[in-house]
Amino acid sequence: MQSSDNSTPGIRRRRFLGAGAVTLGAAGAAAAGQLLPGSASASVSGATATAGAGAEVSGTVFKLGVASGDPLPDAIVLWTRVTPANQGSSGILPPSLAVTWELASDSGFTTVVRSGTATATSSLGYSVHVDVTGLTAATDYWYRFKALGRTSITGRTRTAPAAGSTPENLRIALASCQNWQHGYFTSYQDMREQQPDLVLFVGDYIYESSAYSYRVRRHEGTGQPVTLAQYRARHEQYGTDPDLQAMRAAAPFVVVFDDHEVEQDWAGDVANDPVAWPTAKFLARRAAAFQAFYEHMPIRTAQKPSGSDVLMYRSLDFGTLARLHVLDTRQYRDDQATTDAGALQDGRVIMGDTQRGWLVDSMRTSGARWNLVASQVMMAETDYLAGVGKEWSYDAWDGYQKERASLLAEFQDVRNPVVLSGDRHRTIVSDLKLDYADADSAVVGAEFVGTSISSSGDEDLVAFAAEWAPKLADNPHWKMIDARRGYLLLDITADGIDARLRTISTVLTRNGTTTTAATFRVEDGVPGVYQVGVERETTASTQGSETPEETATTTSPAESPTSTDEPTDTSTPTDSATPTDSATPATGEATAETSPDASADASTTP
C-alpha cells in the first residue's frame, strides 16, 4: 500500500495522466507499440461478412444505417433511425410515421420469417427498436426497414445459442473509445472480415468535446452537447462513419456507455465540474445524453431511460459456454477520490450494492464455463509511479479499492472469471490478483483491456516505451501493454480463450493495414492469462525484434504512421488531455495542420 508520504495529489484521472504523457515505443517490439515479453506481427485473412444487397437509400431517411443487438436464443433487437433533412432536428417529418421491417433467412429475402410495422415518433428521435421474438437459436438472419418510399441497407444478425447447448466457439470483438476527431474508424474493416458473433463495445461511443482544428476530422457544432438535440446531432455524425455503419450492419452489438457519452469523468450524480454543473442541472444533461444514447443503440426497451436514470447492467447467455455480464460503472459510483486515503476508504463503490449483489449471484449461479464481465474501466491495478510507493488512477477500479477487493475475493468461487474493459486507449493484458499489495497474492482471474478504435490517434511509440519501461516492474501482473489503435478478437471455446490483439498501422488515413500484434491464452480452470509463444514467467523488458507470424491483409499497403505528440486545445476542458484535430479536407486525407492556440499536454489519456 502507498504510504501517506507518497499520496497522490487530488487530481482527476485525465489531468493526472496529463502530468506524465503515456506514449509507447522504442527499438524492436517497443517501436511496434508494446512492452512486456514477445511480439508477433500478422493478420488473419477471412471472407467478408457481407450484410447483403441493399436497395436505394435516402440521404435523409436511413442515412444512419441499421443495427442489431443483445442477442438471445430466440430473439434479437433490430434498430434504425429515420432522420430528417436537418441534423439533430425534427426537420419536416410528421410527429409519427410508420416504418415496416422484415427479417429473412436469406439475404435476398426470398424467405421472410418475421415482419411488421413499427411507429417512429418525434419524442424518440424517430428511432425504431424492434424486439423480434420466436426465432431459432444460433441462426443467421437478414433484416431491413422501409419508410417514406425508401428501403434501408440490409443488415445481418445472429441469435445466441440455445439454452443448455455448448457451442464449439463464440467469437467476440472487444471495442471502445472512438473519437471522431482523432482518427478514422478503419479498424472496423478488419473486424468485419473476422466475422465475430458479436461486437462488445464497452464505452466512449461518442465524445462530447467541442469542435477544434487539428489533423483528421472535426466535430459538428460549436460547443459541447448538453441538450437532447445536440446529443442527437453528435450521435448522427458518428453514425455516418462508413466503417462503423458497415460493422453495425454485419453483426449484433452489445453496448454500454462510459463517461464521454455524457461528460468526461462524471460520477453518479456528480459532474466533472460540480460548480458549473450543480446536481439538478447535471441530471438534466445526463437525461438528454441517456435518451440520445438509447435512440441510437440496438438495445431493448428495458434499457430505455426514465429521465436521468436507466437500467443498463444486464447479462446475456451463450448456451453453457459463457455468460456475459455488462456492468454500469458510472451511474452508481461515488465521486472520484482525490487522495490515496480516499481510494482506500471503506464504503466507496463503483458498482453500488445492488449491482454488485446481482453480479456475484449471477456469476455463482450461471452454470457457464466462462463468466465474462464487461467493465468500462480497468479493474487490475495500474501503478504509475516507478519505484517505491504507488500512484493510481482514481477514475478506474484503483480508486475504489475496497469494493474491488471484495469482488476479487468472490472471484475465487466463480468459474473462469474474465474481465473485458476499455477506456485506457491501451491494450493491457493482466492477471487479476486477490491483493495487489502482496506480490505473492493468488491470481483469481484475467483481464483484457482493449485499446481504442481511434482515440489518441497515432502515438509516439518511442516516447511511450521511454515512459513505461521503468514502470513495468511495478506492475508485475501485466503481460503486455501496447499503445497502438485497434481491437481485441476473442475466440472462446470450452477449453480456453484465445485472444488476438489486432492493431492498425495508422488511423490518420483510411488505408491503414491491420496485423495480429500478439496472441494470449486463458486456460479453462486456470486463473490468469499468458502470452502465446512467450515464456510463462513475465519479465519487464522491451523487446528487440518482432517475429512475424502472419502477413498484413487489410484494404491497402501499409503507410508509415505519423507519430506526433498531440497538443491540447485548452478551450475544450472536458477533453483537455486528448489530442486536438483538424477539419477533414475534401479528399478525406489527413492534414498536418495544428491549432494555433493549442498547448502541449498528455497525448495518450482516455
XYZ file of C-alpha atoms in Angstrom:
606
model
C 0.000 0.000 0.000
C 1.134 3.525 -0.636
C 2.105 5.448 2.427
C 0.641 8.838 3.215
C 4.025 10.357 2.462
C 3.615 9.250 -1.138
C -0.056 10.019 -1.572
C -1.074 11.361 -4.944
C -2.456 14.909 -5.093
C -6.181 15.269 -5.711
C -6.236 15.285 -9.490
C -8.924 13.784 -11.698
C -7.879 10.865 -13.901
C -7.187 12.502 -17.265
C -5.500 15.517 -15.741
C -3.373 13.236 -13.576
C -2.248 11.280 -16.612
C -1.514 14.527 -18.370
C 1.189 15.218 -15.842
C 3.247 12.438 -17.427
C 2.364 11.663 -21.034
C 1.918 7.955 -21.666
C 3.235 7.085 -25.118
C 4.826 3.860 -26.272
C 7.683 2.691 -28.431
C 11.451 2.249 -28.783
C 13.608 -0.203 -30.680
C 12.232 -3.568 -31.732
C 8.913 -4.517 -30.229
C 8.744 -1.250 -28.341
C 8.791 0.515 -31.696
C 5.872 -1.697 -32.625
C 3.986 -0.290 -29.684
C 4.153 -2.924 -26.990
C 6.062 -3.682 -23.827
C 6.499 -6.957 -21.946
C 7.558 -10.280 -23.429
C 7.165 -11.268 -27.022
C 5.613 -9.879 -30.121
C 4.135 -11.211 -33.293
C 3.132 -9.193 -36.322
C 0.446 -10.636 -38.549
C -3.126 -10.583 -39.703
C -5.687 -13.234 -40.402
C -7.488 -13.191 -43.698
C -11.153 -14.061 -43.780
C -14.147 -13.918 -46.031
C -16.044 -10.674 -45.910
C -19.172 -10.972 -43.793
C -21.417 -9.248 -46.289
C -24.521 -7.633 -44.944
C -26.436 -8.447 -48.090
C -27.664 -6.401 -51.009
C -29.288 -3.087 -50.142
C -31.904 -1.122 -52.035
C -31.821 2.598 -52.673
C -31.106 4.547 -49.513
C -32.321 8.083 -48.993
C -29.809 10.525 -47.614
C -32.459 11.846 -45.238
C -34.295 8.630 -44.316
C -31.896 5.801 -43.405
C -28.574 7.618 -43.582
C -27.506 6.165 -40.218
C -27.889 2.607 -41.457
C -29.171 -0.322 -39.413
C -28.005 -2.337 -36.429
C -28.934 -5.285 -34.233
C -28.066 -6.137 -30.674
C -28.377 -8.050 -27.401
C -28.930 -11.489 -28.989
C -30.981 -14.092 -27.138
C -31.542 -17.685 -28.298
C -34.994 -16.781 -29.617
C -34.847 -13.001 -30.032
C -32.835 -10.085 -31.377
C -33.217 -6.314 -31.287
C -33.344 -4.594 -34.678
C -32.610 -0.878 -34.867
C -32.731 2.018 -37.265
C -33.494 5.700 -37.107
C -35.351 7.785 -39.641
C -33.517 11.087 -39.940
C -34.808 14.423 -41.194
C -33.031 16.788 -43.529
C -31.510 18.910 -40.751
C -29.052 17.138 -38.491
C -30.237 16.878 -34.907
C -33.644 18.444 -35.565
C -37.171 17.233 -36.236
C -36.980 18.618 -39.774
C -40.171 18.291 -41.752
C -41.158 14.808 -40.568
C -44.640 14.324 -39.098
C -44.988 13.654 -35.358
C -45.079 9.915 -36.087
C -44.584 7.703 -39.105
C -44.840 4.015 -39.975
C -41.658 2.018 -40.511
C -42.036 -1.516 -41.814
C -39.439 -4.176 -41.144
C -38.635 -7.637 -42.452
C -36.465 -10.446 -41.098
C -35.473 -13.210 -43.505
C -33.429 -16.405 -43.510
C -31.537 -15.267 -46.611
C -30.015 -12.028 -47.859
C -32.306 -11.975 -50.868
C -35.439 -12.027 -48.666
C -36.965 -14.947 -50.519
C -37.996 -16.411 -47.154
C -39.274 -13.734 -44.779
C -39.736 -15.303 -41.347
C -40.948 -12.234 -39.435
C -42.265 -8.819 -40.462
C -44.235 -5.962 -39.034
C -44.702 -2.218 -38.697
C -43.213 -0.010 -36.023
C -44.155 3.570 -35.237
C -41.299 6.049 -35.177
C -42.110 9.171 -33.166
C -40.513 12.557 -32.785
C -40.357 12.052 -29.000
C -37.740 9.314 -29.511
C -35.991 10.939 -32.442
C -37.767 8.645 -34.924
C -35.706 5.712 -33.668
C -37.017 2.186 -34.106
C -36.318 -0.676 -31.687
C -37.946 -3.938 -32.740
C -37.529 -6.884 -30.363
C -38.148 -9.786 -32.723
C -39.043 -12.989 -30.864
C -39.826 -16.593 -31.754
C -36.555 -17.100 -33.633
C -34.299 -20.140 -33.959
C -31.187 -20.268 -31.803
C -27.689 -19.906 -33.291
C -29.073 -18.831 -36.654
C -28.121 -16.116 -39.137
C -30.841 -13.717 -40.239
C -31.041 -10.718 -42.563
C -33.237 -7.674 -41.988
C -34.224 -4.327 -43.499
C -36.569 -1.385 -42.961
C -38.820 0.656 -45.249
C -40.273 4.141 -44.740
C -41.293 7.132 -46.833
C -40.869 5.107 -50.014
C -37.260 4.175 -49.266
C -35.553 0.952 -48.182
C -32.617 0.685 -45.821
C -29.464 -1.288 -46.428
C -29.697 -4.932 -45.400
C -28.270 -5.968 -42.069
C -27.104 -9.395 -40.971
C -27.517 -10.653 -37.426
C -27.316 -13.870 -35.419
C -29.201 -15.274 -32.442
C -27.473 -16.707 -29.385
C -27.004 -20.467 -28.891
C -29.841 -22.422 -27.300
C -30.022 -22.684 -23.528
C -28.266 -25.854 -22.405
C -26.259 -26.183 -25.616
C -22.471 -25.945 -25.749
C -21.366 -24.142 -28.895
C -17.945 -25.008 -30.224
C -16.863 -21.381 -30.396
C -18.003 -17.882 -29.515
C -16.119 -15.070 -31.232
C -16.298 -11.630 -29.581
C -14.707 -8.434 -30.868
C -13.920 -6.056 -27.984
C -14.004 -2.365 -28.933
C -14.126 1.022 -27.216
C -13.203 4.692 -27.450
C -13.821 6.049 -30.942
C -13.093 9.763 -31.074
C -14.208 11.239 -34.400
C -11.623 13.998 -34.234
C -8.642 11.748 -33.509
C -8.846 9.375 -36.433
C -10.817 7.186 -38.790
C -12.667 4.098 -37.626
C -10.915 1.829 -40.124
C -10.285 -0.992 -37.629
C -13.892 -1.965 -38.296
C -12.914 -3.012 -41.820
C -10.713 -5.765 -40.447
C -13.165 -6.587 -37.671
C -15.839 -7.199 -40.269
C -13.568 -9.623 -42.120
C -13.062 -11.612 -38.918
C -16.825 -12.289 -38.716
C -17.396 -12.013 -34.960
C -20.553 -13.453 -33.454
C -20.965 -10.148 -31.642
C -19.202 -6.856 -31.010
C -18.852 -5.853 -27.363
C -18.492 -2.066 -27.142
C -17.590 -1.019 -23.607
C -17.817 2.749 -23.757
C -16.979 6.125 -25.269
C -19.026 5.511 -28.387
C -19.121 9.273 -28.947
C -17.066 12.097 -27.462
C -18.707 15.206 -26.091
C -15.742 17.506 -26.704
C -16.132 20.690 -28.699
C -15.050 21.009 -32.297
C -11.470 22.121 -32.736
C -8.967 22.047 -35.568
C -6.113 19.642 -35.763
C -5.353 16.738 -38.078
C -8.175 14.426 -39.028
C -11.902 15.214 -38.630
C -13.901 17.881 -36.851
C -16.841 17.506 -34.509
C -20.103 19.065 -35.601
C -21.464 22.074 -33.797
C -19.730 24.878 -31.947
C -19.537 23.510 -28.414
C -20.169 20.508 -26.235
C -23.563 18.795 -26.499
C -25.712 19.456 -23.466
C -29.273 19.281 -24.859
C -31.106 16.371 -26.439
C -30.923 17.945 -29.907
C -27.176 18.450 -29.503
C -26.512 14.887 -28.331
C -28.626 13.615 -31.228
C -26.543 15.645 -33.654
C -23.296 14.216 -32.257
C -24.607 10.644 -32.492
C -25.783 11.314 -36.027
C -22.322 12.466 -37.028
C -20.686 9.344 -35.634
C -23.380 7.187 -37.213
C -22.406 8.358 -40.699
C -18.917 6.845 -40.468
C -18.924 4.218 -43.258
C -16.779 1.645 -41.445
C -18.777 1.832 -38.222
C -22.015 1.693 -40.179
C -20.876 -1.389 -42.136
C -19.836 -3.192 -38.948
C -23.134 -2.450 -37.244
C -24.895 -3.974 -40.232
C -22.718 -7.101 -40.176
C -23.049 -8.432 -36.606
C -25.039 -7.804 -33.415
C -23.625 -5.304 -30.920
C -23.724 -5.347 -27.119
C -23.158 -1.773 -25.947
C -22.796 0.198 -22.747
C -21.799 3.800 -22.081
C -18.787 5.091 -20.176
C -18.200 8.779 -19.470
C -17.874 10.591 -22.809
C -21.391 9.681 -23.893
C -22.397 12.187 -21.198
C -19.438 14.204 -19.885
C -15.826 13.407 -19.139
C -15.311 11.724 -15.756
C -18.863 12.090 -14.498
C -19.587 10.007 -11.415
C -23.115 9.146 -10.343
C -24.977 12.422 -9.809
C -21.767 14.454 -9.820
C -20.475 16.306 -12.866
C -16.794 16.723 -13.658
C -17.176 20.358 -12.626
C -19.927 20.385 -9.978
C -19.692 24.148 -9.572
C -20.577 24.797 -13.210
C -22.963 21.836 -13.218
C -24.832 21.537 -9.905
C -26.773 18.326 -9.406
C -30.138 19.311 -10.894
C -28.546 20.895 -13.958
C -26.226 17.948 -14.494
C -29.029 15.387 -14.174
C -30.957 17.225 -16.891
C -27.905 16.936 -19.125
C -27.495 13.264 -18.204
C -31.130 12.602 -19.080
C -30.626 14.138 -22.533
C -27.454 12.108 -23.077
C -29.103 8.856 -21.954
C -32.069 9.378 -24.260
C -29.854 10.126 -27.261
C -27.783 7.025 -26.458
C -30.928 4.877 -26.373
C -32.196 6.393 -29.604
C -29.030 5.357 -31.445
C -28.282 1.932 -29.951
C -29.701 -1.548 -30.650
C -30.839 -2.176 -27.078
C -34.132 -3.319 -25.596
C -36.825 -1.144 -24.105
C -35.640 -2.448 -20.727
C -32.684 -0.122 -21.333
C -34.873 2.841 -22.214
C -34.095 5.649 -19.747
C -36.559 7.203 -17.375
C -35.340 10.744 -17.090
C -31.795 10.691 -15.756
C -31.953 7.022 -14.731
C -31.505 3.897 -16.805
C -31.069 0.193 -16.021
C -28.032 -0.587 -18.157
C -26.411 -3.538 -16.401
C -27.619 -6.879 -17.700
C -26.463 -10.375 -18.667
C -26.581 -12.442 -21.842
C -26.143 -16.218 -22.072
C -24.433 -18.143 -24.857
C -25.510 -21.667 -24.058
C -23.452 -23.235 -21.297
C -20.277 -21.803 -22.811
C -20.418 -18.250 -21.482
C -22.480 -15.718 -19.593
C -21.673 -12.095 -20.387
C -22.292 -9.605 -17.576
C -22.472 -5.993 -18.752
C -21.696 -3.599 -15.904
C -22.573 0.051 -15.366
C -19.572 1.574 -13.573
C -20.752 5.201 -13.966
C -24.292 5.669 -12.738
C -23.961 4.260 -9.214
C -20.387 5.186 -8.301
C -19.220 7.594 -5.651
C -17.360 10.661 -6.845
C -13.711 10.005 -7.611
C -11.283 10.054 -4.721
C -8.701 12.819 -4.544
C -6.144 11.057 -2.352
C -4.869 7.531 -1.821
C -6.570 7.504 1.566
C -9.848 8.234 -0.204
C -9.269 5.409 -2.679
C -8.750 3.024 0.264
C -11.770 4.221 2.226
C -14.373 1.678 3.315
C -17.779 2.005 1.684
C -16.671 3.691 -1.529
C -18.377 1.998 -4.506
C -18.022 1.953 -8.274
C -20.902 -0.505 -8.835
C -23.114 0.007 -5.815
C -24.510 -2.666 -3.505
C -27.444 -3.690 -5.697
C -25.421 -4.155 -8.859
C -22.596 -5.911 -7.004
C -25.052 -8.348 -5.418
C -26.615 -9.024 -8.815
C -23.222 -9.657 -10.410
C -21.955 -12.020 -7.712
C -25.187 -14.003 -7.654
C -25.310 -14.221 -11.450
C -21.732 -15.476 -11.705
C -22.197 -18.050 -8.968
C -25.386 -19.451 -10.482
C -24.664 -19.048 -14.203
C -23.656 -22.655 -14.828
C -21.486 -21.302 -17.628
C -17.935 -22.386 -18.224
C -16.836 -18.744 -18.698
C -18.096 -15.823 -16.645
C -17.309 -12.734 -18.695
C -17.554 -9.273 -17.107
C -17.733 -6.173 -19.309
C -16.313 -3.293 -17.263
C -15.946 0.172 -18.747
C -12.800 0.971 -16.759
C -9.739 -1.104 -15.909
C -10.066 -3.442 -12.924
C -6.453 -4.565 -12.424
C -4.070 -2.227 -10.659
C -2.030 0.341 -12.570
C 0.871 1.785 -10.619
C 2.039 4.944 -12.383
C 4.940 5.533 -10.026
C 8.246 3.786 -10.749
C 9.906 2.533 -7.592
C 8.722 2.916 -4.012
C 5.117 3.908 -3.440
C 2.105 3.886 -5.745
C 0.167 6.320 -7.885
C -3.287 5.305 -9.035
C -5.929 6.463 -11.464
C -8.864 7.286 -9.231
C -11.386 7.042 -12.068
C -10.633 3.321 -12.558
C -11.186 0.492 -10.056
C -7.954 1.625 -8.358
C -9.991 4.495 -6.942
C -12.436 2.044 -5.315
C -10.027 -0.397 -3.703
C -12.241 -1.961 -1.045
C -15.079 -2.779 -3.423
C -12.604 -4.234 -5.900
C -11.010 -6.373 -3.182
C -14.444 -7.633 -2.161
C -15.323 -8.550 -5.739
C -11.980 -10.246 -6.424
C -12.449 -12.316 -3.282
C -15.754 -13.511 -4.759
C -13.918 -14.457 -7.975
C -12.286 -17.311 -6.039
C -15.639 -19.109 -6.000
C -16.587 -18.325 -9.603
C -15.728 -20.480 -12.589
C -13.360 -18.788 -15.048
C -13.973 -15.060 -14.420
C -12.577 -12.924 -17.248
C -12.961 -9.126 -17.314
C -13.213 -7.220 -20.613
C -12.541 -3.494 -20.311
C -11.733 -0.341 -22.263
C -11.148 3.351 -21.513
C -7.335 3.380 -21.428
C -6.553 3.698 -25.159
C -4.143 0.886 -24.392
C -4.153 -2.839 -24.705
C -3.260 -4.078 -21.224
C -3.482 -7.805 -20.588
C -3.058 -8.857 -16.977
C -3.771 -11.276 -14.174
C -6.355 -10.293 -11.601
C -4.919 -10.734 -8.117
C -6.598 -11.085 -4.776
C -4.380 -8.422 -3.198
C -2.175 -6.111 -5.259
C -0.254 -5.054 -2.147
C 1.049 -8.618 -1.820
C 3.411 -9.761 -4.562
C 2.633 -13.410 -3.691
C -1.133 -12.950 -3.685
C -3.255 -15.510 -5.522
C -4.341 -14.966 -9.120
C -8.144 -15.136 -9.307
C -8.892 -14.205 -12.930
C -7.753 -12.442 -16.084
C -8.442 -9.057 -17.645
C -8.246 -7.850 -21.238
C -8.236 -4.066 -21.547
C -8.870 -3.220 -25.187
C -7.243 -0.303 -26.953
C -9.200 2.431 -28.718
C -10.666 2.419 -32.207
C -9.293 5.927 -32.824
C -8.959 7.900 -29.580
C -5.462 9.371 -29.081
C -4.687 8.896 -32.780
C -1.287 7.598 -33.865
C 1.067 7.889 -30.939
C 4.779 8.447 -30.485
C 5.770 4.878 -29.694
C 9.351 5.727 -28.765
C 8.127 8.136 -26.111
C 5.704 5.506 -24.870
C 8.467 2.971 -24.217
C 10.594 5.591 -22.536
C 7.709 6.469 -20.225
C 6.565 2.948 -19.369
C 9.654 0.727 -19.370
C 10.694 1.987 -15.902
C 7.197 1.204 -14.541
C 6.791 -2.377 -15.711
C 8.475 -3.820 -12.617
C 5.816 -2.029 -10.542
C 3.058 -3.824 -12.472
C 4.241 -7.458 -12.447
C 0.721 -8.792 -13.066
C 0.712 -7.253 -16.553
C 1.544 -9.499 -19.511
C 1.768 -6.657 -22.023
C 0.923 -3.020 -22.596
C 0.519 -1.762 -26.152
C -0.157 1.772 -27.437
C -1.489 1.165 -30.932
C -5.079 1.556 -32.088
C -7.258 -1.455 -32.907
C -9.303 -4.045 -31.035
C -9.178 -7.476 -29.395
C -10.652 -10.577 -31.022
C -11.526 -13.352 -28.584
C -12.305 -16.937 -29.574
C -13.966 -18.689 -26.655
C -14.161 -22.488 -26.521
C -14.783 -24.998 -23.762
C -11.077 -25.450 -23.055
C -9.858 -21.876 -23.308
C -9.979 -18.326 -24.610
C -7.621 -17.299 -27.395
C -7.349 -13.534 -27.779
C -5.663 -11.766 -30.665
C -4.607 -8.152 -30.498
C -5.396 -6.634 -33.902
C -3.562 -3.341 -34.412
C -3.805 -0.914 -37.305
C -0.799 0.918 -38.747
C -2.486 4.335 -38.775
C -5.841 5.970 -38.121
C -4.820 9.278 -39.701
C -5.805 7.991 -43.145
C -8.365 5.432 -44.254
C -5.883 2.935 -45.687
C -4.035 1.540 -42.672
C -3.100 -2.141 -42.522
C -4.135 -4.424 -39.699
C -1.962 -7.127 -38.155
C -2.035 -9.512 -35.216
C 0.439 -7.962 -32.792
C 0.161 -10.613 -30.073
C -1.898 -13.627 -29.025
C -2.954 -14.563 -25.491
C -4.472 -17.625 -23.870
C -6.637 -18.301 -20.827
C -6.993 -21.972 -19.919
C -10.185 -23.452 -18.520
C -9.814 -23.852 -14.774
C -6.505 -21.963 -14.576
C -6.846 -18.377 -13.295
C -4.786 -15.831 -15.175
C -3.581 -15.284 -18.723
C -0.363 -15.804 -20.660
C 1.040 -14.642 -23.975
C 1.330 -17.384 -26.559
C 4.883 -18.055 -27.688
C 6.374 -16.362 -24.633
C 7.814 -17.951 -21.519
C 5.150 -18.117 -18.861
C 7.270 -16.161 -16.368
C 6.792 -12.458 -17.071
C 9.788 -10.171 -17.435
C 9.659 -6.393 -17.508
C 11.704 -5.562 -20.584
C 11.277 -4.099 -24.025
C 11.756 -6.417 -26.974
C 14.482 -6.372 -29.563
C 12.532 -7.561 -32.577
C 9.222 -8.817 -33.884
C 8.667 -12.324 -35.160
C 6.013 -12.098 -37.851
C 3.566 -14.976 -37.805
C 1.207 -13.723 -40.497
C 1.054 -11.041 -43.159
C -0.988 -7.858 -43.232
C -4.304 -8.134 -45.015
C -6.438 -5.036 -44.827
C -7.555 -2.698 -47.538
C -4.269 -1.444 -48.936
C -0.488 -1.486 -48.467
C 0.820 -0.117 -45.195
C 1.678 3.506 -44.767
C 4.156 4.737 -42.225
C 2.246 6.018 -39.190
C 2.666 9.672 -38.373
C 3.825 9.665 -34.769
C 3.429 13.048 -33.151
C 2.649 14.340 -29.741
C -0.961 15.527 -29.777
C -1.331 19.051 -28.353
C -4.310 20.037 -26.297
C -6.913 22.599 -27.250
C -7.298 24.435 -23.974
C -10.742 25.662 -24.988
C -12.060 22.100 -24.618
C -11.966 21.467 -20.878
C -13.912 18.215 -20.882
C -11.465 16.630 -23.311
C -8.482 18.564 -22.103
C -5.988 15.740 -22.207
C -6.947 14.338 -25.566
C -5.424 15.276 -28.918
C -6.713 18.162 -30.952
C -7.677 17.682 -34.574
C -8.345 19.325 -37.912
C -11.258 19.507 -40.242
C -11.263 16.810 -42.899
C -10.247 18.065 -46.349
C -12.492 17.331 -49.288
C -10.190 14.492 -50.321
C -10.617 12.739 -46.977
C -6.857 12.739 -46.373
C -5.374 13.917 -43.082
C -3.521 17.176 -42.799
C -0.692 18.200 -40.512
C -2.280 21.493 -39.532
C -2.257 22.286 -35.842
C -4.442 24.609 -33.888
C -2.534 27.855 -33.278
C -3.764 28.131 -29.707
C -3.078 24.515 -28.801
C -0.709 23.794 -25.949
C 1.212 20.631 -25.159
C -0.475 18.159 -22.821
C -0.916 14.431 -22.408
C -1.316 12.801 -25.777
C -2.470 9.448 -24.563
C -5.179 9.762 -21.965
C -8.714 8.456 -22.492
